[in-house]
Amino acid sequence: MIPVEVFPASDLPRMLQMDVKTGRRKKVPVEELAACPLKKLIQWECEPNGDQVRCWPVKRFFRICKQVTVEVTALEKV
Amino acid sequence: MTRARAEGPPRPPLRAFLGPLRNATIILLWTHLFWSKCYAVGSTKGPSMLPTIGVSGEWVLISKFHTRGREIRVGDLVSFQHPYDGRDVGVLKRVIGMPGDFVLKDPTDFTGDMLQVPRGHMWVTGDNLPHSVDSRRYGPIPLAMVNGKILAKAERLWKWQWLRNPLFEGEP
């Protein structure tokens, strides 16, 4: 497995300035997240219940920017 | 000096065999080309994609125009080689992040830990989070392992249902 750096959501503004290709600070700053369209993706927690399956939604939110897509589930109260 | 000709029933001309053989070979090659480079149909099993895709017996239409992650977007369903069980084992998951994107490591653990998807990789999870073994377990998946994009599903081969990308083709 390729190693990835895990960081708390509060560090996102700093990490947004990093270039994944070079590991250096981006020359062009990322646009304001709040200006990017907000999209919702619903995933599920499903459990078998007899012959049927019961599912509860897990909502995930993303800001779709031109340069990058950022999951903001932990940051924004929607 | 004269040569004696062999006696017996007349041999069928070689063309009678070669014609159908050539046609069968051409059909086989075109079918293989279409199946491996254009579209394929596969069966699924397992609870990891509930409720989008059932536990067993469902069929999926796979577009091979998206191999190696070509034109794959966040929210798409993709088929890829299992990272540990070899090329013959296919896995079907939803793309959560493409190279450079920022995603939650696990939305079910409520830690808020995030990561940036490395270059040349994607982050995938099953739709049924508690019963899916995915990037949360085996990390980012190389785009080179993508076999294709899932376009449609069917409980029966004559009853297909298109699968939309909920981020780009669903409700705002």
Short mmCIF file of C-alpha atoms in Angstrom, two decimals:
data_model
loop_
_atom_site.label_atom_id
_atom_site.label_comp_id
_atom_site.label_asym_id
_atom_site.label_seq_id
_atom_site.Cartn_x
_atom_site.Cartn_y
_atom_site.Cartn_z
CA MET A 1 0.00 0.00 0.00
CA ILE A 2 1.31 3.42 -0.93
CA PRO A 3 1.81 5.57 2.19
CA VAL A 4 -0.52 8.52 2.62
CA GLU A 5 -0.36 11.35 5.11
CA VAL A 6 -3.43 11.45 7.33
CA PHE A 7 -4.25 14.82 8.86
CA PRO A 8 -7.10 16.31 10.87
CA ALA A 9 -9.80 18.16 8.95
CA SER A 10 -8.72 21.38 10.67
CA ASP A 11 -5.44 21.21 8.69
CA LEU A 12 -7.26 21.22 5.37
CA PRO A 13 -6.62 24.91 4.52
CA ARG A 14 -2.86 24.30 4.83
CA MET A 15 -2.98 21.02 2.91
CA LEU A 16 -4.99 22.59 0.10
CA GLN A 17 -1.95 24.68 -0.76
CA MET A 18 0.25 21.60 -1.28
CA ASP A 19 0.85 20.18 -4.75
CA VAL A 20 0.39 16.41 -4.75
CA LYS A 21 2.78 16.05 -7.71
CA THR A 22 5.71 17.89 -6.18
CA GLY A 23 4.95 18.02 -2.47
CA ARG A 24 5.64 21.76 -2.58
CA ARG A 25 3.39 24.73 -2.05
CA LYS A 26 1.22 25.50 -5.09
CA LYS A 27 2.18 28.50 -7.15
CA VAL A 28 -1.45 29.19 -7.95
CA PRO A 29 -3.64 29.22 -4.83
CA VAL A 30 -6.73 27.04 -4.79
CA GLU A 31 -9.97 28.92 -5.27
CA GLU A 32 -12.13 29.58 -2.24
CA LEU A 33 -13.88 26.37 -1.27
CA ALA A 34 -17.11 28.16 -0.45
CA ALA A 35 -17.35 29.34 -4.06
CA CYS A 36 -17.26 25.80 -5.44
CA PRO A 37 -20.52 23.87 -6.02
CA LEU A 38 -21.56 21.68 -3.11
CA LYS A 39 -22.62 18.14 -4.02
CA LYS A 40 -24.08 15.34 -1.93
CA LEU A 41 -23.25 11.65 -2.11
CA ILE A 42 -25.27 9.20 -0.06
CA GLN A 43 -23.69 5.97 1.03
CA TRP A 44 -25.26 3.48 3.39
CA GLU A 45 -25.03 1.35 6.49
CA CYS A 46 -27.05 -1.75 5.65
CA GLU A 47 -27.83 -4.66 7.94
CA PRO A 48 -29.79 -7.83 7.17
CA ASN A 49 -33.12 -7.96 8.96
CA GLY A 50 -34.61 -11.40 8.36
CA ASP A 51 -35.23 -11.77 4.65
CA GLN A 52 -34.92 -8.03 4.09
CA VAL A 53 -32.09 -5.52 4.35
CA ARG A 54 -32.46 -2.28 6.31
CA CYS A 55 -30.27 0.65 5.33
CA TRP A 56 -29.46 3.96 6.98
CA PRO A 57 -27.97 6.81 4.92
CA VAL A 58 -24.47 8.18 5.44
CA LYS A 59 -24.39 11.60 3.78
CA ARG A 60 -21.10 12.83 2.34
CA PHE A 61 -20.58 16.34 0.97
CA PHE A 62 -18.08 17.47 -1.63
CA ARG A 63 -16.98 20.82 -2.99
CA ILE A 64 -16.33 20.35 -6.70
CA CYS A 65 -13.70 22.92 -7.65
CA LYS A 66 -11.98 23.24 -11.03
CA GLN A 67 -8.64 22.07 -9.74
CA VAL A 68 -9.64 19.69 -6.98
CA THR A 69 -12.57 17.94 -5.30
CA VAL A 70 -12.67 18.31 -1.52
CA GLU A 71 -14.82 16.29 0.85
CA VAL A 72 -16.21 18.74 3.38
CA THR A 73 -18.38 16.33 5.39
CA ALA A 74 -16.35 16.97 8.54
CA LEU A 75 -16.09 20.71 8.00
CA GLU A 76 -19.47 22.03 6.98
CA LYS A 77 -22.78 21.75 8.73
CA VAL A 78 -25.20 21.20 5.88
CA MET B 1 7.79 -43.00 -66.16
CA THR B 2 4.27 -42.49 -64.85
CA ARG B 3 3.07 -41.90 -61.29
CA ALA B 4 0.30 -44.04 -59.85
CA ARG B 5 -2.59 -42.04 -58.42
CA ALA B 6 -3.87 -43.02 -54.97
CA GLU B 7 -7.17 -44.81 -55.02
CA GLY B 8 -10.04 -44.00 -52.63
CA PRO B 9 -12.77 -41.43 -52.07
CA PRO B 10 -12.07 -37.95 -53.41
CA ARG B 11 -10.68 -35.52 -50.79
CA PRO B 12 -12.87 -32.46 -50.11
CA PRO B 13 -11.26 -29.29 -51.31
CA LEU B 14 -9.28 -27.40 -48.67
CA ARG B 15 -11.41 -24.31 -49.26
CA ALA B 16 -14.45 -26.08 -47.84
CA PHE B 17 -12.68 -26.13 -44.45
CA LEU B 18 -10.81 -22.87 -44.62
CA GLY B 19 -13.82 -20.72 -45.44
CA PRO B 20 -15.88 -21.41 -42.29
CA LEU B 21 -12.71 -21.57 -40.18
CA ARG B 22 -11.68 -18.13 -41.35
CA ASN B 23 -15.14 -16.71 -40.68
CA ALA B 24 -15.25 -18.27 -37.20
CA THR B 25 -11.81 -16.86 -36.40
CA ILE B 26 -12.81 -13.38 -37.54
CA ILE B 27 -16.00 -13.47 -35.46
CA LEU B 28 -14.01 -14.73 -32.45
CA LEU B 29 -11.40 -12.00 -32.79
CA TRP B 30 -13.99 -9.22 -33.18
CA THR B 31 -15.94 -10.56 -30.19
CA HIS B 32 -12.77 -10.65 -28.11
CA LEU B 33 -11.84 -7.15 -29.24
CA PHE B 34 -15.31 -5.81 -28.42
CA TRP B 35 -15.37 -7.58 -25.04
CA SER B 36 -11.92 -6.47 -23.96
CA LYS B 37 -11.80 -2.95 -25.44
CA CYS B 38 -15.42 -1.75 -25.70
CA TYR B 39 -18.04 -3.29 -23.43
CA ALA B 40 -18.31 -6.37 -21.22
CA VAL B 41 -20.93 -7.89 -18.95
CA GLY B 42 -20.04 -9.37 -15.58
CA SER B 43 -21.80 -10.81 -12.56
CA THR B 44 -21.50 -9.50 -9.02
CA LYS B 45 -21.70 -10.93 -5.55
CA GLY B 46 -21.24 -9.65 -2.02
CA PRO B 47 -22.96 -7.10 0.22
CA SER B 48 -20.43 -4.27 -0.15
CA MET B 49 -22.43 -2.28 -2.73
CA LEU B 50 -25.86 -2.57 -1.11
CA PRO B 51 -28.36 -1.10 -1.80
CA THR B 52 -27.03 0.08 -5.18
CA ILE B 53 -26.19 -3.45 -6.28
CA GLY B 54 -27.69 -6.57 -4.71
CA VAL B 55 -25.86 -9.27 -2.80
CA SER B 56 -25.83 -11.84 -5.60
CA GLY B 57 -27.01 -12.61 -9.06
CA GLU B 58 -26.88 -9.09 -10.49
CA TRP B 59 -25.24 -8.27 -13.79
CA VAL B 60 -23.30 -5.14 -14.63
CA LEU B 61 -22.39 -3.52 -17.95
CA ILE B 62 -18.76 -2.42 -17.93
CA SER B 63 -17.41 0.24 -20.28
CA LYS B 64 -13.84 -0.57 -21.23
CA PHE B 65 -13.33 2.92 -22.61
CA HIS B 66 -12.45 3.91 -19.04
CA THR B 67 -9.66 1.43 -18.36
CA ARG B 68 -6.69 2.82 -16.44
CA GLY B 69 -8.96 5.49 -15.00
CA ARG B 70 -9.59 7.38 -18.25
CA GLU B 71 -12.31 10.02 -17.75
CA ILE B 72 -13.32 8.60 -14.39
CA ARG B 73 -14.90 11.13 -12.02
CA VAL B 74 -15.64 11.15 -8.32
CA GLY B 75 -18.93 9.33 -7.78
CA ASP B 76 -18.47 6.84 -10.64
CA LEU B 77 -18.68 3.10 -10.07
CA VAL B 78 -15.57 1.32 -11.27
CA SER B 79 -14.34 -2.21 -11.66
CA PHE B 80 -10.69 -2.87 -10.89
CA GLN B 81 -8.28 -5.69 -10.18
CA HIS B 82 -8.17 -6.76 -6.56
CA PRO B 83 -4.97 -5.28 -5.11
CA TYR B 84 -3.98 -8.51 -3.37
CA ASP B 85 -5.90 -11.39 -4.96
CA GLY B 86 -4.55 -10.93 -8.48
CA ARG B 87 -5.74 -9.93 -11.91
CA ASP B 88 -8.49 -12.52 -12.18
CA VAL B 89 -10.41 -11.13 -9.20
CA GLY B 90 -12.43 -8.02 -10.02
CA VAL B 91 -13.72 -5.56 -7.44
CA LEU B 92 -16.56 -3.06 -7.87
CA LYS B 93 -16.54 0.13 -5.75
CA ARG B 94 -17.47 3.81 -5.90
CA VAL B 95 -14.78 6.43 -6.54
CA ILE B 96 -14.56 8.94 -3.69
CA GLY B 97 -11.37 10.72 -4.71
CA MET B 98 -9.14 11.11 -7.76
CA PRO B 99 -5.46 12.18 -7.73
CA GLY B 100 -4.99 15.31 -5.65
CA ASP B 101 -8.49 15.24 -4.15
CA PHE B 102 -9.09 15.45 -0.40
CA VAL B 103 -11.32 12.82 1.23
CA LEU B 104 -12.32 11.60 4.66
CA LYS B 105 -10.33 8.52 5.59
CA ASP B 106 -13.43 6.85 7.00
CA PRO B 107 -16.79 8.62 7.32
CA THR B 108 -18.01 6.04 9.82
CA ASP B 109 -15.33 6.55 12.48
CA PHE B 110 -16.17 10.24 13.14
CA THR B 111 -12.50 11.15 13.72
CA GLY B 112 -12.52 13.67 10.87
CA ASP B 113 -9.18 12.35 9.64
CA MET B 114 -8.52 13.31 6.03
CA LEU B 115 -5.98 12.50 3.36
CA GLN B 116 -4.96 13.61 -0.09
CA VAL B 117 -5.22 10.98 -2.82
CA PRO B 118 -1.72 10.38 -4.23
CA ARG B 119 -0.76 10.95 -7.84
CA GLY B 120 -1.90 8.13 -10.16
CA HIS B 121 -4.29 6.70 -7.59
CA MET B 122 -7.96 6.80 -6.60
CA TRP B 123 -9.77 6.40 -3.30
CA VAL B 124 -12.72 3.98 -3.39
CA THR B 125 -15.34 2.71 -0.97
CA GLY B 126 -18.32 0.40 -1.19
CA ASP B 127 -21.76 1.97 -0.82
CA ASN B 128 -22.49 -0.27 2.18
CA LEU B 129 -19.76 1.10 4.40
CA PRO B 130 -19.82 -1.41 7.31
CA HIS B 131 -19.59 -4.41 4.96
CA SER B 132 -17.06 -3.18 2.43
CA VAL B 133 -13.35 -3.89 2.23
CA ASP B 134 -11.99 -0.96 0.26
CA SER B 135 -9.45 1.87 0.34
CA ARG B 136 -10.03 2.23 4.06
CA ARG B 137 -8.38 -1.20 4.37
CA TYR B 138 -6.00 -1.41 1.42
CA GLY B 139 -5.34 2.26 0.73
CA PRO B 140 -5.36 4.15 -2.57
CA ILE B 141 -5.79 2.04 -5.71
CA PRO B 142 -3.51 2.64 -8.73
CA LEU B 143 -5.52 3.95 -11.70
CA ALA B 144 -3.68 1.41 -13.83
CA MET B 145 -5.75 -1.32 -12.16
CA VAL B 146 -9.09 0.07 -13.35
CA ASN B 147 -10.82 -2.41 -15.70
CA GLY B 148 -13.71 -0.14 -16.59
CA LYS B 149 -16.64 1.98 -15.49
CA ILE B 150 -19.98 0.46 -14.50
CA LEU B 151 -22.73 1.90 -16.70
CA ALA B 152 -25.77 -0.21 -15.86
CA LYS B 153 -27.01 -3.09 -13.74
CA ALA B 154 -29.57 -5.83 -14.26
CA GLU B 155 -31.24 -8.38 -12.03
CA ARG B 156 -32.09 -10.23 -15.23
CA LEU B 157 -30.22 -9.91 -18.49
CA TRP B 158 -33.21 -8.37 -20.28
CA LYS B 159 -33.99 -5.79 -17.56
CA TRP B 160 -31.22 -3.19 -17.46
CA GLN B 161 -31.14 -0.05 -15.34
CA TRP B 162 -28.70 2.80 -16.00
CA LEU B 163 -26.55 3.88 -13.05
CA ARG B 164 -26.15 7.62 -12.60
CA ASN B 165 -23.26 9.44 -10.98
CA PRO B 166 -24.96 11.00 -7.94
CA LEU B 167 -22.52 13.91 -7.86
CA PHE B 168 -22.86 15.01 -11.47
CA GLU B 169 -26.04 13.44 -12.80
CA GLY B 170 -28.22 13.39 -9.70
CA GLU B 171 -30.09 16.04 -7.75
CA PRO B 172 -28.12 19.24 -6.94
#
